mmCIF file of C-alpha atoms in Angstrom:
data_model
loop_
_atom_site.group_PDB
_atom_site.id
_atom_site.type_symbol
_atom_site.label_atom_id
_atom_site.label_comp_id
_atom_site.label_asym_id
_atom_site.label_seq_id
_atom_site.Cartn_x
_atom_site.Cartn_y
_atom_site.Cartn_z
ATOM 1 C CA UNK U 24 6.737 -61.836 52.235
ATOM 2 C CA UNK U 25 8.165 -59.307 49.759
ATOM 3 C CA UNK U 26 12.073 -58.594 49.960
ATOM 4 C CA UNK U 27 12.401 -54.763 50.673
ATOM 5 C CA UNK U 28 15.121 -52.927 49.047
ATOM 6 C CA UNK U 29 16.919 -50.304 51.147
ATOM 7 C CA UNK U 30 15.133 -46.862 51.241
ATOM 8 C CA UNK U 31 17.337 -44.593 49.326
ATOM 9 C CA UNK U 32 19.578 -42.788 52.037
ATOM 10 C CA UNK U 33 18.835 -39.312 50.542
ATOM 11 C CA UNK U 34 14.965 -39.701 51.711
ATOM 12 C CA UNK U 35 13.840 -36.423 54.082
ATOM 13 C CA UNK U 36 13.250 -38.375 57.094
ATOM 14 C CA UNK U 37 9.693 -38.023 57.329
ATOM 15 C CA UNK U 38 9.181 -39.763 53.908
ATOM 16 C CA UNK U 39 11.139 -42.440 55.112
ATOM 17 C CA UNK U 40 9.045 -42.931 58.216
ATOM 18 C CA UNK U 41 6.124 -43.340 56.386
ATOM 19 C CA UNK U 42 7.707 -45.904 53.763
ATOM 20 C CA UNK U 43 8.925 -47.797 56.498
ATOM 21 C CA UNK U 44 5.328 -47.485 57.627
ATOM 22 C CA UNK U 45 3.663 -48.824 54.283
ATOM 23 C CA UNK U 46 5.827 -51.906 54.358
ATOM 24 C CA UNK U 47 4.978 -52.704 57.966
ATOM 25 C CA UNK U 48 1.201 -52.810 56.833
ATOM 26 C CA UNK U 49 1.745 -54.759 53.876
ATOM 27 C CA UNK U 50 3.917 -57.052 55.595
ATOM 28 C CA UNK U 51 1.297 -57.350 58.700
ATOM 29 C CA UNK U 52 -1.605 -57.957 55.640
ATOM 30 C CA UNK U 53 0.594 -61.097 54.211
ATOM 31 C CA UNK U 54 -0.358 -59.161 51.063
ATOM 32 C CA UNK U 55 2.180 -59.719 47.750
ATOM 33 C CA UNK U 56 2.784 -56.480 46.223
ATOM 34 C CA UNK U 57 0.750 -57.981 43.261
ATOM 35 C CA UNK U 58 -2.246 -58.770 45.656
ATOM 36 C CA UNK U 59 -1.961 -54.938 46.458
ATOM 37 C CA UNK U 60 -2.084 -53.397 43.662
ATOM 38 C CA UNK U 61 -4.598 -55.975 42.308
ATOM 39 C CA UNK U 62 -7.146 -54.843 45.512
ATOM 40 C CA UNK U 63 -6.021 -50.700 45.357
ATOM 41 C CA UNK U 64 -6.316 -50.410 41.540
ATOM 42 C CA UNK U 65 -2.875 -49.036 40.838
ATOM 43 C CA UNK U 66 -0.202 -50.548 39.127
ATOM 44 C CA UNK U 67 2.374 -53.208 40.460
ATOM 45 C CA UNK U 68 5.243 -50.880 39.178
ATOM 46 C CA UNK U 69 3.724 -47.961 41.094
ATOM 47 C CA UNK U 70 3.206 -49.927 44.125
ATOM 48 C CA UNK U 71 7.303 -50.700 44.536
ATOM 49 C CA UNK U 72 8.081 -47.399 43.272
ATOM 50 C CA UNK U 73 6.113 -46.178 46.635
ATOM 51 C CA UNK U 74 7.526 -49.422 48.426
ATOM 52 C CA UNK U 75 10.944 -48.700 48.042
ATOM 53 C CA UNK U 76 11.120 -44.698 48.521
ATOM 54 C CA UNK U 77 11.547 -43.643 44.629
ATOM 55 C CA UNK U 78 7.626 -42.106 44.393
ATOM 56 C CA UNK U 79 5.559 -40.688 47.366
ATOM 57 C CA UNK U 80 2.093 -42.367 46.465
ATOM 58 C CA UNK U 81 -0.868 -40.213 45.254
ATOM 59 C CA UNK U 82 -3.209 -39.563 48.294
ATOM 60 C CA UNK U 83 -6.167 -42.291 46.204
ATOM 61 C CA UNK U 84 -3.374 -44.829 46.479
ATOM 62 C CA UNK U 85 -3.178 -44.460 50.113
ATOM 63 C CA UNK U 86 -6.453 -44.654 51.185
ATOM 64 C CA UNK U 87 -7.263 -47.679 48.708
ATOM 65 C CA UNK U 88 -4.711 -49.379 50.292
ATOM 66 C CA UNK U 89 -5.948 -48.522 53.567
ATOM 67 C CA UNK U 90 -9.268 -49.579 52.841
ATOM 68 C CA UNK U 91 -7.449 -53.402 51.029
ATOM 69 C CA UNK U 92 -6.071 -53.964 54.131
ATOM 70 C CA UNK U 93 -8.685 -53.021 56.985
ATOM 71 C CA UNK U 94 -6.533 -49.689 58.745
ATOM 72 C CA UNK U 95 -8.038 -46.881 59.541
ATOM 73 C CA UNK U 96 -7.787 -44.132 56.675
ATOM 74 C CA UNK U 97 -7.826 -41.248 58.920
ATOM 75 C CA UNK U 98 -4.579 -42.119 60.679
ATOM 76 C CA UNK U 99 -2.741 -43.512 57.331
ATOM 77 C CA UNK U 100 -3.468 -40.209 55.662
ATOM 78 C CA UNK U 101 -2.791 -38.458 58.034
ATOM 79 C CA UNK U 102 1.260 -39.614 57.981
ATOM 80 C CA UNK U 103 0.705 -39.478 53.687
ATOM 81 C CA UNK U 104 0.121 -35.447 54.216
ATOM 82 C CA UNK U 105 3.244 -34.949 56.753
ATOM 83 C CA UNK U 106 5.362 -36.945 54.147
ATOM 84 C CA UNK U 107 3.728 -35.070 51.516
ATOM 85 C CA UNK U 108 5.155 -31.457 53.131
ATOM 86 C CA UNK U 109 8.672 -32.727 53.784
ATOM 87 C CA UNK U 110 8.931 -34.644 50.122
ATOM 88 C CA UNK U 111 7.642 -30.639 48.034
ATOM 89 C CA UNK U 112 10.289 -29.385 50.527
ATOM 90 C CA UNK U 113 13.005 -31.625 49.168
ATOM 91 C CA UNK U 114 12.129 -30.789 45.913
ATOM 92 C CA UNK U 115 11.937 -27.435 46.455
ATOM 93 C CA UNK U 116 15.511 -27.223 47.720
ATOM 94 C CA UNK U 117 16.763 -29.557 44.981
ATOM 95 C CA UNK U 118 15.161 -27.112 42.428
ATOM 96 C CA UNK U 119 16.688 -24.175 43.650
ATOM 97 C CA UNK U 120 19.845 -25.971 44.331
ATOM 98 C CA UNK U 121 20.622 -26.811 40.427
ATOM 99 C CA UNK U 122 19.166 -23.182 39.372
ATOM 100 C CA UNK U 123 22.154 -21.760 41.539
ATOM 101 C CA UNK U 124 24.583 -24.382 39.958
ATOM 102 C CA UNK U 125 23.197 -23.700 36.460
ATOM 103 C CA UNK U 126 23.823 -19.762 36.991
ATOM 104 C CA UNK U 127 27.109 -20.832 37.879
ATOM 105 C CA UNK U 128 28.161 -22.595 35.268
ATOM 106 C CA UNK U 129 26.759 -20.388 32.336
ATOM 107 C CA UNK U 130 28.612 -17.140 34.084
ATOM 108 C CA UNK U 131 31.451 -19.305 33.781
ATOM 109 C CA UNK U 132 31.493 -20.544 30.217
ATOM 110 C CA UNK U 133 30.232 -16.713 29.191
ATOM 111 C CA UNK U 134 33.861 -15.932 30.622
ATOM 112 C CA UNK U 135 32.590 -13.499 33.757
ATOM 113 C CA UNK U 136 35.111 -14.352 35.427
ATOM 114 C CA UNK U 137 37.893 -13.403 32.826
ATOM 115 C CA UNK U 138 39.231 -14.347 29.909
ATOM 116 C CA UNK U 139 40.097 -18.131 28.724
ATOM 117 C CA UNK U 140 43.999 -19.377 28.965
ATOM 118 C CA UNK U 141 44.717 -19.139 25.010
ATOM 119 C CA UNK U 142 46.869 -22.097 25.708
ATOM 120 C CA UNK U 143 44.791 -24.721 26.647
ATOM 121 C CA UNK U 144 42.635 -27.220 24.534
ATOM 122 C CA UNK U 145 39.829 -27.115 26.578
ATOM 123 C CA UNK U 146 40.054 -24.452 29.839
ATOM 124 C CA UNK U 147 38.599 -25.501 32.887
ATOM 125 C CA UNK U 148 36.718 -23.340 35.118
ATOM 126 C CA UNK U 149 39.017 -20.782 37.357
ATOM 127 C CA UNK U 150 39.025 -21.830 40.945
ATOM 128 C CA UNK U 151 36.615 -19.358 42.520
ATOM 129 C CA UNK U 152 33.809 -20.623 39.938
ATOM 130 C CA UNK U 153 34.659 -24.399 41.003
ATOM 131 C CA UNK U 154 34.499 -23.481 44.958
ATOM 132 C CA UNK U 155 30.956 -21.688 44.135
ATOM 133 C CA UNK U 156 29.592 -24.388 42.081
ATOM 134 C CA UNK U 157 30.939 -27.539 44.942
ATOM 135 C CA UNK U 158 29.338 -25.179 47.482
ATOM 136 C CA UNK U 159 26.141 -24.818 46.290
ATOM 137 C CA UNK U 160 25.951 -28.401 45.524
ATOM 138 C CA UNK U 161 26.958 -29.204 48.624
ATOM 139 C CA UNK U 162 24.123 -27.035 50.661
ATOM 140 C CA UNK U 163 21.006 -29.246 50.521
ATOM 141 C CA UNK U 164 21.936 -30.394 54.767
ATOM 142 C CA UNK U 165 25.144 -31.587 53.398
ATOM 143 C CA UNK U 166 24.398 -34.214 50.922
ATOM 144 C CA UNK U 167 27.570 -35.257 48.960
ATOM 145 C CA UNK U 168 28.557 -32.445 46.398
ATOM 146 C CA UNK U 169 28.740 -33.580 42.512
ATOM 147 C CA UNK U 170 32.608 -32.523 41.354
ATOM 148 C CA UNK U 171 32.449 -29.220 39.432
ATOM 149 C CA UNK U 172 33.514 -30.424 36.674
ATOM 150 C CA UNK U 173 32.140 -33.941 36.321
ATOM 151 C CA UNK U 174 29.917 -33.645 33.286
ATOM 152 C CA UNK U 175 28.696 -37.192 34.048
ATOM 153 C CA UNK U 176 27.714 -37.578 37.410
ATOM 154 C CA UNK U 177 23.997 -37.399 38.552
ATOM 155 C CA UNK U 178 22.942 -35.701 41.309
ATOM 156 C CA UNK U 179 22.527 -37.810 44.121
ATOM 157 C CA UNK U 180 18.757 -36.440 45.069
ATOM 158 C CA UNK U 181 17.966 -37.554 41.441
ATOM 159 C CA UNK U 182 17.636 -41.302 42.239
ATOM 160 C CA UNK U 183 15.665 -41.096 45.461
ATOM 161 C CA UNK U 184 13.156 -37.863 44.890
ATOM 162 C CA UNK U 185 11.475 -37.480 41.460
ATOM 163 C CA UNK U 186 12.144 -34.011 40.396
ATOM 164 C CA UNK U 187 10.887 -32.010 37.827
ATOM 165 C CA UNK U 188 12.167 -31.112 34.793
ATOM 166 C CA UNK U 189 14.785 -28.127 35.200
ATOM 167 C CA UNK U 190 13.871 -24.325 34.800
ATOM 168 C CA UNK U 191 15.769 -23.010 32.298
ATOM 169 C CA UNK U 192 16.018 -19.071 32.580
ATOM 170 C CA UNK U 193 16.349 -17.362 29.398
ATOM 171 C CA UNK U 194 17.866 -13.983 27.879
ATOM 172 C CA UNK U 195 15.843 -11.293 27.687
ATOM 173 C CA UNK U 196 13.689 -11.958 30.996
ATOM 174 C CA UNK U 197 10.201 -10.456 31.159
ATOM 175 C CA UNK U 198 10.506 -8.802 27.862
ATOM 176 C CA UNK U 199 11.326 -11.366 25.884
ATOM 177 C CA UNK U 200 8.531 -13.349 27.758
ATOM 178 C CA UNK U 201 5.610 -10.731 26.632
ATOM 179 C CA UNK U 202 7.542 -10.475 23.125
ATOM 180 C CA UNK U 203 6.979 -14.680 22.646
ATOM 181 C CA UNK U 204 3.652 -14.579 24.112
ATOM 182 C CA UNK U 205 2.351 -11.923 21.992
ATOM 183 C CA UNK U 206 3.902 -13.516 18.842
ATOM 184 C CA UNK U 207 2.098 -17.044 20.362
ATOM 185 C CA UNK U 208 -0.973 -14.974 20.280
ATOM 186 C CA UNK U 209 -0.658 -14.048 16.818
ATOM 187 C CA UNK U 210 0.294 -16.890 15.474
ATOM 188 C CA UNK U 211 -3.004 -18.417 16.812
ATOM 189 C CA UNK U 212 -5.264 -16.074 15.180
ATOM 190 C CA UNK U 213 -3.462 -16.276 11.813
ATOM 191 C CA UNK U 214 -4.290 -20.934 12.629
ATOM 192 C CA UNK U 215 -8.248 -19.719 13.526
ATOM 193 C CA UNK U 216 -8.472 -17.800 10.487
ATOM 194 C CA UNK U 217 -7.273 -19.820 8.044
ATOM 195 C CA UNK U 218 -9.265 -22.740 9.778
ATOM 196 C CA UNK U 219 -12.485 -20.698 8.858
ATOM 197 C CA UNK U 220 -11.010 -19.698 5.457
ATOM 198 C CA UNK U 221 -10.612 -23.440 4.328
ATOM 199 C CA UNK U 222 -13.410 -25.079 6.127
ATOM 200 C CA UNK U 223 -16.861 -22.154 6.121
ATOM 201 C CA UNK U 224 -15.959 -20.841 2.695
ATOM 202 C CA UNK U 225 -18.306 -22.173 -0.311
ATOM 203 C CA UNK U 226 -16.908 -21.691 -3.846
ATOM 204 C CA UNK U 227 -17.720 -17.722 -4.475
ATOM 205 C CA UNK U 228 -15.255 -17.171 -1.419
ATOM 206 C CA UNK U 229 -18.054 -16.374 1.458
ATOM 207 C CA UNK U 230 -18.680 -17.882 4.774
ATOM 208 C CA UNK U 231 -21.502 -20.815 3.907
ATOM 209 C CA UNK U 232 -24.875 -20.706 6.013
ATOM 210 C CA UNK U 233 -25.823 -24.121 6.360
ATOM 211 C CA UNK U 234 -29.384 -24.564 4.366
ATOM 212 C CA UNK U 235 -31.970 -24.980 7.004
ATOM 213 C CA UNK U 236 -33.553 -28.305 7.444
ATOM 214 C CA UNK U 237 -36.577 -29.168 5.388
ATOM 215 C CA UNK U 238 -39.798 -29.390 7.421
ATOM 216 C CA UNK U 239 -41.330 -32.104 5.408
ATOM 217 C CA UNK U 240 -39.598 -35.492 4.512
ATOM 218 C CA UNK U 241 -38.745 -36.365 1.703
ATOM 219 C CA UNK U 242 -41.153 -39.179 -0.406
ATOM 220 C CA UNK U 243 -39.916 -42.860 0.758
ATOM 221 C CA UNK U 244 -37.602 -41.539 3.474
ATOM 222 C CA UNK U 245 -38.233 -41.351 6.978
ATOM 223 C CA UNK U 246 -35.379 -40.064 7.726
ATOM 224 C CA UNK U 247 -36.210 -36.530 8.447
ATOM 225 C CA UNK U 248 -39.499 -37.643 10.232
ATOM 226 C CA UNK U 249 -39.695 -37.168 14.198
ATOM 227 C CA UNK U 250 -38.987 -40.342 16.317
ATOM 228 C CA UNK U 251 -40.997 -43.183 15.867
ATOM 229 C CA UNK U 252 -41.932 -42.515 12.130
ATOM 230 C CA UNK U 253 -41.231 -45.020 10.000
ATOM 231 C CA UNK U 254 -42.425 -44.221 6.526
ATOM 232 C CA UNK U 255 -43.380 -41.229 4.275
ATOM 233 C CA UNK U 256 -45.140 -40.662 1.203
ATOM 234 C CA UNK U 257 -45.213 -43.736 -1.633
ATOM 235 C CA UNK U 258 -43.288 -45.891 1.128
ATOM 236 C CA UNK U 259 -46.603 -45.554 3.745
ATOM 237 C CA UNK U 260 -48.919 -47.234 1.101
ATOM 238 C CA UNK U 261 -50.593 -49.804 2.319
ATOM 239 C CA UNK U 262 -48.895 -49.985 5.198
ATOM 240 C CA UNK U 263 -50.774 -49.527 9.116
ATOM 241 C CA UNK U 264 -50.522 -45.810 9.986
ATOM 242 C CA UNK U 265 -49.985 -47.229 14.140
ATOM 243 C CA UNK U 266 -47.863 -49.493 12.994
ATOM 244 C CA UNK U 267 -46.005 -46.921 11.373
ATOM 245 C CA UNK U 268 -46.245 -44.379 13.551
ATOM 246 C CA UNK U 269 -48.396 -42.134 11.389
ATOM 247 C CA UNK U 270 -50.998 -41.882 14.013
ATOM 248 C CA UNK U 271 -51.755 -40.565 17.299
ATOM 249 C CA UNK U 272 -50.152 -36.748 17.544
ATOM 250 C CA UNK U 273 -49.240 -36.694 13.928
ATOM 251 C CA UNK U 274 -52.360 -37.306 12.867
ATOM 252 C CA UNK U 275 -55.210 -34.833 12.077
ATOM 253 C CA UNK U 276 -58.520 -35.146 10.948
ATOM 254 C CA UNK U 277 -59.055 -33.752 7.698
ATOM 255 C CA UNK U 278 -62.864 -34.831 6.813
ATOM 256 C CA UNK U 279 -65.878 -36.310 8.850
ATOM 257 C CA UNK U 280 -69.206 -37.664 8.484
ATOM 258 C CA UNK U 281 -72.076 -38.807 10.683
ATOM 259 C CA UNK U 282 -73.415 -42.317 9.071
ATOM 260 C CA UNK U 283 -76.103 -43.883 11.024
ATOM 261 C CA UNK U 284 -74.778 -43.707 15.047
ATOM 262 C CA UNK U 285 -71.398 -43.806 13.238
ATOM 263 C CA UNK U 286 -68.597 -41.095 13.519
ATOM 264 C CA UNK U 287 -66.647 -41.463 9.880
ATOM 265 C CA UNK U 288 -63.218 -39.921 9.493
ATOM 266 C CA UNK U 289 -60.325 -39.035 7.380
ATOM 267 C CA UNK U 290 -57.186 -39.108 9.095
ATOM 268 C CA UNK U 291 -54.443 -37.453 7.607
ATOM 269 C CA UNK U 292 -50.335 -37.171 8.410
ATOM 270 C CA UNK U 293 -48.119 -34.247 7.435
ATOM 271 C CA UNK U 294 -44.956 -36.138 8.592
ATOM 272 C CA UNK U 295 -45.894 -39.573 6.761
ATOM 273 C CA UNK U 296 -47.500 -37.431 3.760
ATOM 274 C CA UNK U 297 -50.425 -40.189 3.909
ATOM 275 C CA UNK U 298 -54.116 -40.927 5.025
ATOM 276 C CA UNK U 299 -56.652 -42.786 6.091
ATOM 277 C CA UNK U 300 -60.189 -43.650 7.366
ATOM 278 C CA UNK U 301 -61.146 -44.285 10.429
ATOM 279 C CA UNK U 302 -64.465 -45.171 11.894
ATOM 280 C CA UNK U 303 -65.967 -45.046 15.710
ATOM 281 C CA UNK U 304 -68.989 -46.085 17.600
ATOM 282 C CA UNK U 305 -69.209 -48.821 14.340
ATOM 283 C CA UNK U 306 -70.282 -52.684 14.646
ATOM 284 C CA UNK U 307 -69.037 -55.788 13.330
ATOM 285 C CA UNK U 308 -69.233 -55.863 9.613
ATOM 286 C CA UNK U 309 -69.261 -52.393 8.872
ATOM 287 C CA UNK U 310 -66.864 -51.607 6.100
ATOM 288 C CA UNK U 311 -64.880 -47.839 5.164
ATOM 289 C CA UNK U 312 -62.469 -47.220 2.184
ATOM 290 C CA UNK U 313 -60.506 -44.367 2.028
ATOM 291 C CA UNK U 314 -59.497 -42.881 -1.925
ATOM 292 C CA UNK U 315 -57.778 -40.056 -3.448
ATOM 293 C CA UNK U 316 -60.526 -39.107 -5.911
ATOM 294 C CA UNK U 317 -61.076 -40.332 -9.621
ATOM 295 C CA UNK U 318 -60.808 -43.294 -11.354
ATOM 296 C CA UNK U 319 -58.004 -45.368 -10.533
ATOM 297 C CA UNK U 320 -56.694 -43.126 -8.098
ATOM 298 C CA UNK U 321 -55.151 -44.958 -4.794
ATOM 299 C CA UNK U 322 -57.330 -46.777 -2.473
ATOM 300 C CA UNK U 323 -57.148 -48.659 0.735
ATOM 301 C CA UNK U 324 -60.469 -50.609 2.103
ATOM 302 C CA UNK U 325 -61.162 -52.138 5.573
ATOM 303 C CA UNK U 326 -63.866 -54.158 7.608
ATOM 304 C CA UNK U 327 -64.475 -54.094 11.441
ATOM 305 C CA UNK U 328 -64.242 -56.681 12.912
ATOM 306 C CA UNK U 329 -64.578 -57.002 16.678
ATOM 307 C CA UNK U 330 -65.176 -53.967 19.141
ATOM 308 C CA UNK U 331 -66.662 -50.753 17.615
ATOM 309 C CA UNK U 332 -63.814 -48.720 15.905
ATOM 310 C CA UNK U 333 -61.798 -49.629 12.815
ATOM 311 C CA UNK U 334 -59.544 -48.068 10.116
ATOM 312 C CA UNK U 335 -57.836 -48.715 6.742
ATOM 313 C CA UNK U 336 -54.544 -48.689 5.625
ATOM 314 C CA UNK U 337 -52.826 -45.753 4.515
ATOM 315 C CA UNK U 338 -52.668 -43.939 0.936
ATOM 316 C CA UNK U 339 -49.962 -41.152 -0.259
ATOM 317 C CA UNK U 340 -51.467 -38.093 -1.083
ATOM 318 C CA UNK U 341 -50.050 -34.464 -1.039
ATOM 319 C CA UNK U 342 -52.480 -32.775 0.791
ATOM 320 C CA UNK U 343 -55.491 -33.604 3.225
ATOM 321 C CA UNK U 344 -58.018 -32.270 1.167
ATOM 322 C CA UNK U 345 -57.163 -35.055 -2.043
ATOM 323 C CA UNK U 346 -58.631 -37.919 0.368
ATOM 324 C CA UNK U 347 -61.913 -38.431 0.996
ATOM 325 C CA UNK U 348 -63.701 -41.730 3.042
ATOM 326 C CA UNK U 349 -67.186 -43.777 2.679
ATOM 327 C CA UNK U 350 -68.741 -46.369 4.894
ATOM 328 C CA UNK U 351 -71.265 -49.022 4.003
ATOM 329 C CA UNK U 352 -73.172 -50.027 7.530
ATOM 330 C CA UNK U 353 -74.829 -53.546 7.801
ATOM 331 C CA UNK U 354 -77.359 -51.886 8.473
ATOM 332 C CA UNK U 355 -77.369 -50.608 4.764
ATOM 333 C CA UNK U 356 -76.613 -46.508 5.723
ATOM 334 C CA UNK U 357 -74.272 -45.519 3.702
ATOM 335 C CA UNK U 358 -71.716 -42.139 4.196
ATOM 336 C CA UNK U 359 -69.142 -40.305 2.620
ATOM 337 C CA UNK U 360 -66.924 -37.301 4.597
ATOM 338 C CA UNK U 361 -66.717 -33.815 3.167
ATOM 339 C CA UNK U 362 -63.148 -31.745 4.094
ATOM 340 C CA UNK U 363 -62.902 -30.488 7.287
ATOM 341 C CA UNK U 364 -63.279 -26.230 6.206
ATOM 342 C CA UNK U 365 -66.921 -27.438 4.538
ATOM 343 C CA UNK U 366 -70.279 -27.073 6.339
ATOM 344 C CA UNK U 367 -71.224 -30.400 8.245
ATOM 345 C CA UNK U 368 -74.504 -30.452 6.685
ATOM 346 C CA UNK U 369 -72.470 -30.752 3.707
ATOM 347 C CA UNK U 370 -71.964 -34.323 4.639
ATOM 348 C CA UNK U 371 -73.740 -36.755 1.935
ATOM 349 C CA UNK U 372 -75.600 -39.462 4.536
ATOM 350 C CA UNK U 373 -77.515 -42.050 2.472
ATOM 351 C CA UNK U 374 -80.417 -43.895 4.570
#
C-alpha cells in the first residue's frame, strides 16, 4: 500500500477532504500509484502531486480514475467541483494577499513614508510600514505571517497551493497600457510588411503572381496529369493506354469508320498527348494499326484475339487529327477512319 505523506496543513479544508478521499479509494483498489496512473493515463508525478495535496487534479484525471477503479463518477466529481471552488478561493486570497504586501513594500522603498536615516548602511522599513506589511500577511484566516523584513522566507501557502505567477502593477496604469499596446500593434505591421517585402517581391521590386498552372503536361512527365495518369507524350509509346490510364474519361474519339459489322476507332488523350485504335463488334483474327501519317512516322499494330473488341498500343502525337487507324477483317474488308469534323461517308470501306 503506498505510504501517504501528510497533507500540507495550509490545505482549505474542503481540498483536504477530498485528498483524504482519493487515498481512501486508491488504498480500497490495492492500486500502486504506478498502477494508477498506468490505467488513468496521467503521469506518476502528477498522480502524488494530487495524492499528497500539492495539485488539485484536472477534472479528466478524476473521472479516469474513477472509471480504473469501478466508483461511481457522478459522486467522485461531484466532491472534485466542491474542492475545485474552495482551492480558486485560496488562490484568490493568496493573490490578493501578496498584491497588498507588494504595494507595501514599494511605498516603502519609494520613501512614502519619509525620508531614509542618512546614518544607516542599509535603513530598514519605519515601524508603521512593518506592522502593515505583518498584517496583511497575516490575514489569509490567520496563517503564520512571513517577517517583514525576511527577504528569504517563502510564503507558507506557496508549498501547499500552486499559485500563479505574481501581478506586477506598473507605472503609468491604463495609459501606459494603451501606449504599449498600440506600439505592440505597430510593431506587428512593420514584421507583416517586411514579411511580404522579402518573401512576394520578384526582382523588379513588385508583389509576384504565381504563373498559373499549365493545362497540358509536359512530354515524358506525368506529373501534371490528373490522378491515375501515368505517362504523357514520348513516355506513352508503346505503352497500354488502360494500363496507363489514358483511357476511359480522358479519352475521346477523334476518327471512326464502319468496316464490315465493325465499328473502327481512333482514340485519342489530351492528358497523355497519345492515341490509339480501337475496334468493336470485331472477331478473332481481325487486326487494326493505328499511325501518325507518312512514311516512317510512329505506329502501333494489334490483333484480337478472344471476345469481340480490341485495341493497340499507344503513339505520341500532338493533336487528334495527326492519327489515323485501318483494320484488315478475316473476312478480307478492309477500313481506314477519317477525323471526326469529316462527313462519315467520307470513310474509305474496302469490300
Amino acid at each position: 500500500m503506498p505510504r501517504w505523506r501528510a497533507l500540507p496543513e495550509e490545505l482549505d479544508p474542503q481540498v483536504r477532504e477530498f485528498a483524504e478521499q482519493l487515498r481512501r479509494l486508491v488504498e480500497r483498489s490495492g492500486l500502486g500509484i504506478a498502477a494508477v496512473a498506468d490505467r488513468t493515463g496521467y503521469s506518476k508525478t502528477s498522480w502524488e502531486r494530487y495524492l499528497n495535496g500539492r495539485l488539485l487534479p484536472p477534472r479528466g484525471a478524476v473521472e479516469a480514475l474513477a472509471e480504473a477503479i469501478g466508483t461511481d463518477v457522478g459522486h467522485l466529481v461531484t466532491l472534485w467541483e466542491l474542492a475545485e471552488r474552495a482551492w480558486s478561493r485560496s488562490e484568490l486570497r493568496h493573490d490578493v494577499t501578496m498584491e497588498a504586501v507588494r504595494v507595501a513594500e514599494a511605498k516603502a522603498a519609494l520613501g512614502e513614508y519619509g525620508p531614509p536615516p542618512a546614518t544607516a548602511e542599509r535603513a530598514e522599513p519605519p515601524a508603521a510600514v512593518a506592522a502593515a506589511v505583518t498584517a496583511v500577511r497575516g490575514e489569509d484566516a490567520g496563517r503564520p505571517a512571513t517577517p517583514a523584513g525576511g527577504s528569504g522566507s517563502a510564503d507558507v501557502r506557496a508549498k501547499a497551493i500552486p499559485v500563479r505567477g505574481p501581478r506586477s502593477r506598473r507605472p503609468g496604469g491604463p495609459r501606459r497600457t494603451r501606449l504599449l499596446f498600440v506600439v505592440g500593434a505597430v510593431g506587428a505591421l512593420f514584421v507583416i510588411a517586411a514579411a511580404v517585402l522579402l518573401l512576394g517581391s520578384g526582382d523588379d521590386g513588385k508583389v509576384a503572381t504565381p504563373a498559373p498552372a499549365s493545362v497540358s503536361p509536359s512530354a515524358g512527365s506525368p506529373s501534371a496529369a490528373p490522378a491515375g495518369v501515368k505517362c504523357a507524350g514520348s513516355a506513352c509509346a508503346g505503352q497500354d493506354p488502360e494500363t496507363m490510364g489514358c483511357g476511359g474519361s480522358h479519352a475521346t474519339t477523334a476518327g471512326s469508320a464502319t468496316v464490315g459489322t465493325s465499328y473502327l476507332e481512333v482514340r485519342y488523350s489530351k492528358v497523355c498527348g497519345a492515341a490509339w485504335a480501337r475496334i468493336t463488334q470485331a472477331a478473332a483474327g481481325d487486326t487494326l494499326r493505328i499511325s501518325a501519317g507518312g512514311a516512317g512516322a510512329a505506329a502501333q499494330s494489334g490483333r484480337v484475339g478472344q471476345g469481340a473488341d480490341g485495341h493497340t498500343r499507344m503513339i505520341a502525337v500532338g493533336a487528334p487529327e495527326q492519327a489515323s487507324a485501318c483494320a484488315t477483317l478475316t473476312s478480307g474488308r478492309k477500313g481506314c477512319t477519317v477525323p471526326r469534323t469529316a462527313s462519315p461517308g467520307e470513310a474509305a470501306t474496302a469490300g
